PDB file of C-alpha atoms in Angstrom:
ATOM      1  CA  UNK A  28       0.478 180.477 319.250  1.00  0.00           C
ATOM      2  CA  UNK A  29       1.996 178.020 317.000  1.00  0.00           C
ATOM      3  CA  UNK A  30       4.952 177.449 318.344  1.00  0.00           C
ATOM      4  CA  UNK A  31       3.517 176.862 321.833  1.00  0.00           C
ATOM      5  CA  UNK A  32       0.853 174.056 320.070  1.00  0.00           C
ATOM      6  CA  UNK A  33       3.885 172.823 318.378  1.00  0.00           C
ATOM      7  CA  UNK A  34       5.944 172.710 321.117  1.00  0.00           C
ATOM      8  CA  UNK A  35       2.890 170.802 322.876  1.00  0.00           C
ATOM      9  CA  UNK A  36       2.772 168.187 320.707  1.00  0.00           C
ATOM     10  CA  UNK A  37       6.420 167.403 321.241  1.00  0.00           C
ATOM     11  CA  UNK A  38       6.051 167.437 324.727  1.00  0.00           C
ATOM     12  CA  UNK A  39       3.112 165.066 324.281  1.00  0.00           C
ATOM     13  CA  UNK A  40       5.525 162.824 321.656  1.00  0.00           C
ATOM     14  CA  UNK A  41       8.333 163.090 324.052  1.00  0.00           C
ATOM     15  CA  UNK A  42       5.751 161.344 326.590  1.00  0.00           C
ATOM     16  CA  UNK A  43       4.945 158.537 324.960  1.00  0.00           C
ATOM     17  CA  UNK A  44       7.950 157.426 323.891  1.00  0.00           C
ATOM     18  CA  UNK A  45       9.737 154.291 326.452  1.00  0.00           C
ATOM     19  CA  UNK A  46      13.323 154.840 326.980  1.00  0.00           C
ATOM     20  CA  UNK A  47      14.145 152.241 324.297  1.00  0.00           C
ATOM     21  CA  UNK A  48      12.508 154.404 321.776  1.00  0.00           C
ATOM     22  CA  UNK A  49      14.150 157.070 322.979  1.00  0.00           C
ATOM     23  CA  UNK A  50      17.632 155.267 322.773  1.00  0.00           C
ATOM     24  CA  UNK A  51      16.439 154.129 319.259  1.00  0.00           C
ATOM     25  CA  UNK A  52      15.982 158.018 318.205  1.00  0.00           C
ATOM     26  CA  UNK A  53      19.044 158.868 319.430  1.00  0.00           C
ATOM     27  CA  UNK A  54      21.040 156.432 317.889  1.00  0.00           C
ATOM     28  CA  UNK A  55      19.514 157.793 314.572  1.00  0.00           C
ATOM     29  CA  UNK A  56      20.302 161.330 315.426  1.00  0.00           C
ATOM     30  CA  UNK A  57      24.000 160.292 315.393  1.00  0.00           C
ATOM     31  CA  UNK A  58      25.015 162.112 312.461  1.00  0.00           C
ATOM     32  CA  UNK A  59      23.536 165.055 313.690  1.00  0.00           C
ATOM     33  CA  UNK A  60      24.459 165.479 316.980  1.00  0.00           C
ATOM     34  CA  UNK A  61      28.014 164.623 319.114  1.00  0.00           C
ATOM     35  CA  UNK A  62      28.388 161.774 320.980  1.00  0.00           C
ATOM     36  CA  UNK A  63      29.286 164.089 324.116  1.00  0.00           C
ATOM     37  CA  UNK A  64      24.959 165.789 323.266  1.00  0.00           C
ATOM     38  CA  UNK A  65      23.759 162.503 322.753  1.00  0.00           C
ATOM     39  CA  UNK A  66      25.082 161.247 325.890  1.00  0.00           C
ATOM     40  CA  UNK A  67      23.537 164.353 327.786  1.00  0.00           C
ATOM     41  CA  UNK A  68      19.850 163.205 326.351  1.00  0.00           C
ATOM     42  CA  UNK A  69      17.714 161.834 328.578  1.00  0.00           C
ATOM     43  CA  UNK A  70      14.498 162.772 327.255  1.00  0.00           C
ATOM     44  CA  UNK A  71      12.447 163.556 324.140  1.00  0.00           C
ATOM     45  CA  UNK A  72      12.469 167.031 324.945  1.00  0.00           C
ATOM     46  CA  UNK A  73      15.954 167.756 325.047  1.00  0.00           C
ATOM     47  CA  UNK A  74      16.813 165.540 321.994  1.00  0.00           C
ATOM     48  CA  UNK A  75      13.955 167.628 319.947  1.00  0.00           C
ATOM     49  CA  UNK A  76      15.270 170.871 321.699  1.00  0.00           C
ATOM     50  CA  UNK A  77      19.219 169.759 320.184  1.00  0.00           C
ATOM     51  CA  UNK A  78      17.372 168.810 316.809  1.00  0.00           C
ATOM     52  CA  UNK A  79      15.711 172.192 316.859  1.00  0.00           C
ATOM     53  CA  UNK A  80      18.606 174.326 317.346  1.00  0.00           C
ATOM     54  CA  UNK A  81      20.676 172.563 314.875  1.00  0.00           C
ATOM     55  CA  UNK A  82      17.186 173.424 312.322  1.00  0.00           C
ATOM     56  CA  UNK A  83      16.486 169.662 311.834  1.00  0.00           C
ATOM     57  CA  UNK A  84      13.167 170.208 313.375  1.00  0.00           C
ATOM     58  CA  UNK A  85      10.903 172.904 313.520  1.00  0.00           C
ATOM     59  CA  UNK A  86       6.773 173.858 312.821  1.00  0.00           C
ATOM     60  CA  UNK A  87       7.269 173.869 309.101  1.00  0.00           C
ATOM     61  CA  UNK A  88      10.309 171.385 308.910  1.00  0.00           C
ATOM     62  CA  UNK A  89       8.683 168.231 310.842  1.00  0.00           C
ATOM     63  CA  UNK A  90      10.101 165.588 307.883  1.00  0.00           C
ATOM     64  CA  UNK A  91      13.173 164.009 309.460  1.00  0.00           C
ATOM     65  CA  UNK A  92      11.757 163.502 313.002  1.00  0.00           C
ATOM     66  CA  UNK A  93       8.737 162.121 311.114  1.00  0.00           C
ATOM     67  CA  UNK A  94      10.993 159.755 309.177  1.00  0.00           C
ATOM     68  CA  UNK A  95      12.604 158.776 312.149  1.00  0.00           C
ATOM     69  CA  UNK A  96       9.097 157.868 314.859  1.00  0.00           C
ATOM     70  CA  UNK A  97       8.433 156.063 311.509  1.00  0.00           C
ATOM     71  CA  UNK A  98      11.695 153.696 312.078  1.00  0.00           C
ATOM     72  CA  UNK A  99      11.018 153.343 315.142  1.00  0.00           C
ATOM     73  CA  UNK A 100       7.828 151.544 314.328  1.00  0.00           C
ATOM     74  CA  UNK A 101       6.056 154.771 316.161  1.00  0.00           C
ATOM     75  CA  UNK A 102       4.003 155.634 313.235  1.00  0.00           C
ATOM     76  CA  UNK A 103       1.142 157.233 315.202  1.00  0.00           C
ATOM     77  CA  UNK A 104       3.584 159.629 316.557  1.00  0.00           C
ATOM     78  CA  UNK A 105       4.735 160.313 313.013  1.00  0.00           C
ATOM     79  CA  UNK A 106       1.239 160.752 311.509  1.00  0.00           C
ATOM     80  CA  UNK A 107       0.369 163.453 314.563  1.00  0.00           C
ATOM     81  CA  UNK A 108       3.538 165.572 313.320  1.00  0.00           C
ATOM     82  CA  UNK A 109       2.239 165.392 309.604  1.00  0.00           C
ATOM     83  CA  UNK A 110      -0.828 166.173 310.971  1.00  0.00           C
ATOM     84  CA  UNK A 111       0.097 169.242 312.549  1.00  0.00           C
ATOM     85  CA  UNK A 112       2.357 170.372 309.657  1.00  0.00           C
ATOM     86  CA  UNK A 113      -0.444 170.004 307.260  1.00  0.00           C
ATOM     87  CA  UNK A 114      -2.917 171.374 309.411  1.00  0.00           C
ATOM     88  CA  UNK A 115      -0.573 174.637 309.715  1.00  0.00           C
ATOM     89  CA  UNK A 116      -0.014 174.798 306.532  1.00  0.00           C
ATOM     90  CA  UNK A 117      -3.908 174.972 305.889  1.00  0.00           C
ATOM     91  CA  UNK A 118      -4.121 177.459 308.853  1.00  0.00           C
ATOM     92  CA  UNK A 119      -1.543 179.939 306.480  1.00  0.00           C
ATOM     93  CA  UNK A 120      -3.466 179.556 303.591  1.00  0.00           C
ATOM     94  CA  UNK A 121      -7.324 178.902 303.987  1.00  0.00           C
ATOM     95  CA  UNK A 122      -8.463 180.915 301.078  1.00  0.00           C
ATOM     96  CA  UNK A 123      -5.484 179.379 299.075  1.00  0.00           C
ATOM     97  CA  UNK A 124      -7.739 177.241 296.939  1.00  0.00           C
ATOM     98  CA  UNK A 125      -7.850 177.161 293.162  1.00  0.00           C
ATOM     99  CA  UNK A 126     -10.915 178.727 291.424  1.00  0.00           C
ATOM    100  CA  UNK A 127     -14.168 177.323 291.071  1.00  0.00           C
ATOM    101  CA  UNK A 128     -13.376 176.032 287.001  1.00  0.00           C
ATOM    102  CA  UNK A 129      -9.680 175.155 288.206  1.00  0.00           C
ATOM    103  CA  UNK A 130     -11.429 172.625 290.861  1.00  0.00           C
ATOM    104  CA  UNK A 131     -13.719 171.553 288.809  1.00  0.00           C
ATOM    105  CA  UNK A 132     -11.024 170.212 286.328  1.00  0.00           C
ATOM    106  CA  UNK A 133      -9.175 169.097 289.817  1.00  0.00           C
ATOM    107  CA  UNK A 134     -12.099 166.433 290.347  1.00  0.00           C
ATOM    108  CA  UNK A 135     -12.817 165.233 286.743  1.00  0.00           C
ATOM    109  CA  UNK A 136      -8.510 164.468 286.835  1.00  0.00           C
ATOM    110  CA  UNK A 137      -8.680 162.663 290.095  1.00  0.00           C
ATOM    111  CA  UNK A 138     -11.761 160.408 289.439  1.00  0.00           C
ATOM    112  CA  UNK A 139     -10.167 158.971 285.865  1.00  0.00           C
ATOM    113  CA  UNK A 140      -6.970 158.715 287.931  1.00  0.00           C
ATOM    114  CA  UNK A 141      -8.334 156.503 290.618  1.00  0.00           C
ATOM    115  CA  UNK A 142     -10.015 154.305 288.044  1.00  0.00           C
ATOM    116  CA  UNK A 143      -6.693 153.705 286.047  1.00  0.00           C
ATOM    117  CA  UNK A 144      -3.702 154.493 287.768  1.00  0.00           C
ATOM    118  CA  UNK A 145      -3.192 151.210 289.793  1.00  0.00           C
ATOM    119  CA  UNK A 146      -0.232 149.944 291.604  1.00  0.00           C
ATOM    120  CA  UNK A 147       1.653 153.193 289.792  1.00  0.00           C
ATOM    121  CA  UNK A 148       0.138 155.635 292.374  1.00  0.00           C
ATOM    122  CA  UNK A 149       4.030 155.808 294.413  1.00  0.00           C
ATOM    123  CA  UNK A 150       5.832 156.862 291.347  1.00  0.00           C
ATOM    124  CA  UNK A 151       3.017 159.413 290.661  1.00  0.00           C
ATOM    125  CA  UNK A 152       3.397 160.480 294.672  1.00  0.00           C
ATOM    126  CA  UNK A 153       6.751 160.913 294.171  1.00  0.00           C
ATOM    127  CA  UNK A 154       6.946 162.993 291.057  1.00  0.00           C
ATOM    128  CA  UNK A 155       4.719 165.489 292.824  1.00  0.00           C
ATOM    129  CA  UNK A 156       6.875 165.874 295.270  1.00  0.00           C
ATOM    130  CA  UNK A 157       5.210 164.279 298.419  1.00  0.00           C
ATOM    131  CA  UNK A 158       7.725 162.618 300.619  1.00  0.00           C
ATOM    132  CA  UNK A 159       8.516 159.087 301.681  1.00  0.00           C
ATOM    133  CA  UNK A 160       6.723 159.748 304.957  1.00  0.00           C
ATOM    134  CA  UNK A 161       3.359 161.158 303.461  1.00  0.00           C
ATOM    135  CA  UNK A 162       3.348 158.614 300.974  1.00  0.00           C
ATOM    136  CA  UNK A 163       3.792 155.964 303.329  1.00  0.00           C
ATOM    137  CA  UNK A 164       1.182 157.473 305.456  1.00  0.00           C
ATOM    138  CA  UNK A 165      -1.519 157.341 302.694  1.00  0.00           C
ATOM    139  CA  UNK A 166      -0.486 153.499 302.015  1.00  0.00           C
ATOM    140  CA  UNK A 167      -1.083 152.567 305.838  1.00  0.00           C
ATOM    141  CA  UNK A 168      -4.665 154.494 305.552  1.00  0.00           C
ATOM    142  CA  UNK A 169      -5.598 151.763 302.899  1.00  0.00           C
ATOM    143  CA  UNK A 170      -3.484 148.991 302.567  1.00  0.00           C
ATOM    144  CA  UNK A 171      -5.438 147.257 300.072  1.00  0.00           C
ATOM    145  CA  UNK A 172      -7.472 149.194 298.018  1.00  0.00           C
ATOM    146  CA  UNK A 173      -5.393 150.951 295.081  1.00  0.00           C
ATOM    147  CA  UNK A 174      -8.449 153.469 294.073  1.00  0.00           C
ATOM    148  CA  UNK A 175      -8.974 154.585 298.227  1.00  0.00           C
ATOM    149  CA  UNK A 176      -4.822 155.281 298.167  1.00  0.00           C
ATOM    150  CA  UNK A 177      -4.396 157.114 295.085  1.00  0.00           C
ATOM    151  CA  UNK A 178      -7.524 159.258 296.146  1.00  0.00           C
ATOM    152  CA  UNK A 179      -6.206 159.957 299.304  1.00  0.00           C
ATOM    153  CA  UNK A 180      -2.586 160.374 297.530  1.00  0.00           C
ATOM    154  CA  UNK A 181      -4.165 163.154 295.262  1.00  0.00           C
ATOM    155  CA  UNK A 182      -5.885 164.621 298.225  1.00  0.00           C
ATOM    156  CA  UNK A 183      -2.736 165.003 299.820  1.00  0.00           C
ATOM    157  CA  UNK A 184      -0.924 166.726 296.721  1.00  0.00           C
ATOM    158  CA  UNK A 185      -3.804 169.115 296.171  1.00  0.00           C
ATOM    159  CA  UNK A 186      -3.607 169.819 299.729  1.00  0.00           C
ATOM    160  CA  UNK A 187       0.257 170.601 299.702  1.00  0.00           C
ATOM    161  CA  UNK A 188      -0.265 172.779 296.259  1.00  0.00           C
ATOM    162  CA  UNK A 189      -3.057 174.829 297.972  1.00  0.00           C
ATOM    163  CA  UNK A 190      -4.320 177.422 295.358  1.00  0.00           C
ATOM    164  CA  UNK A 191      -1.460 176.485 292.834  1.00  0.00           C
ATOM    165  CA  UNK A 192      -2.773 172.994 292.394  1.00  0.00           C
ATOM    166  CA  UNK A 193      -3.010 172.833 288.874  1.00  0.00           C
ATOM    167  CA  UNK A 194      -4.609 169.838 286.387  1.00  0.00           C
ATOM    168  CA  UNK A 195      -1.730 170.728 283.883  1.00  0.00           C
ATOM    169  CA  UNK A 196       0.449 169.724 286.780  1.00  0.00           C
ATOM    170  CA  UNK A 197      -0.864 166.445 287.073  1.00  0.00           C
ATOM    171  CA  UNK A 198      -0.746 165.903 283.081  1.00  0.00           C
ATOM    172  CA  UNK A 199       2.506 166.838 283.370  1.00  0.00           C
ATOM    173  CA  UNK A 200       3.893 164.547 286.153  1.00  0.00           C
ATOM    174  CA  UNK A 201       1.623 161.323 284.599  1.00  0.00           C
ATOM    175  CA  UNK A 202       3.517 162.218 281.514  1.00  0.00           C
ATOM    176  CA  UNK A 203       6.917 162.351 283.131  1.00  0.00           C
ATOM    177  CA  UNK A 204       6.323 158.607 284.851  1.00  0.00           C
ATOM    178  CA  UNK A 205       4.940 157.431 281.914  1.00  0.00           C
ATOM    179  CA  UNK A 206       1.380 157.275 282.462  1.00  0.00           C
ATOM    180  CA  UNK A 207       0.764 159.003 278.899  1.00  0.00           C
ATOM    181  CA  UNK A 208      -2.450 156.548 278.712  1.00  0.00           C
ATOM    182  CA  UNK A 209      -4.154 158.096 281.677  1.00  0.00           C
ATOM    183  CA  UNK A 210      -2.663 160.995 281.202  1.00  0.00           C
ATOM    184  CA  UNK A 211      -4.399 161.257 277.385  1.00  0.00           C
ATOM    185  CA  UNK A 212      -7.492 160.297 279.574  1.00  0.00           C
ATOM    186  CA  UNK A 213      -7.612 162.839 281.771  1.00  0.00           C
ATOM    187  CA  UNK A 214      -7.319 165.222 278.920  1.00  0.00           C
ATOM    188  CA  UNK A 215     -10.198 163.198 276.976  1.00  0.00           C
ATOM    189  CA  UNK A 216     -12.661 163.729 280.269  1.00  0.00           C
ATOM    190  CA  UNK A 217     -11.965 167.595 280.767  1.00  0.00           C
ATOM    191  CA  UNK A 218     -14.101 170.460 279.382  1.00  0.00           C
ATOM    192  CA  UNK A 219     -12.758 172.128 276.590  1.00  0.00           C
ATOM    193  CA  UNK A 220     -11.990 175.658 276.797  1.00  0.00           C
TER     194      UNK A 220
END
């Protein structure tokens, strides 16, 4: 079932892109395919069937074609593949949530991170491992309000980590960017064992 709601919404992406979008993919497919393929593609369903075979796209590996809509200036497209990634991902893993005490600590971190992190909240994406494309995502869902974006930034991690979301981890990565001020305040605010 997932690969034919997968391979629906690239049918539906394929639809909505105009020819010179299509051109535009295809000239960033370049590296990736032959000139000899590239000539051959006349639609988005054939250029995502080539990127598919050559495992540059798939259910679980939507990153570079996100990366790509996104250059395009087609960043709806690109935030309907993430969406379907990180629903599927959920999907896998619905009882993959930390404990009760383990989400607990997860909100008492997040709140004293929105209220001091600031303009720091890429670095911190980036150190968890979120990619350019989801972090780029959460900065178009609130362009101007740093507390809304780093929320929505930590929602995104904890919803990538699943079960092994872990307030160490956060600690950890404030730590590693620098952050040891809010980092020594998120230890400050938590329970203590």
């Amino acid at each position: 079932m997932s690969s034919l709601q997968f391979n629906s919404l690239l049918l539906d992406i394929s639809n909505q892109l105009t020819e010179k979008q299509l051109e535009d993919l295809k000239f960033l497919c370049g590296d990736m395919l032959g000139k000899r393929e590239l000539e051959k593609i006349s639609s988005g369903v054939r250029l995502f069937l080539l990127l598919t075979e050559r495992r540059k796209l798939g259910a679980d590996n939507t990153d570079c074609l996100s990366r790509f809509l996104t250059q395009i200036q087609r960043q709806d497209l690109a935030e309907r593949l993430e969406s379907f990634e990180s629903f599927e991902s959920q999907a896998e893993a619905s009882d993959d949530l930390p404990d009760k005490e383990e989400r607990d600590k997860l909100g008492i971190a997040t709140e004293v991170i929105v209220e001091n992190l600031g303009r720091n909240w890429r670095k911190l994406g980036r150190r968890l491992g979120l990619t350019e494309v989801k972090i780029d995502s959460v900065s178009k869902r609130h362009p101007t309000d740093l507390e809304e974006t780093t929320r929505e930034l930590l929602k995104e991690w904890r919803r990538s980590r699943g079960a092994q979301a872990r307030t160490q981890e956060l600690i950890q990565a404030l730590r590693t960017c620098m952050l040891n001020r809010t980092a020594d305040q998120v230890e400050d605010s938590l329970p203590s064992c």
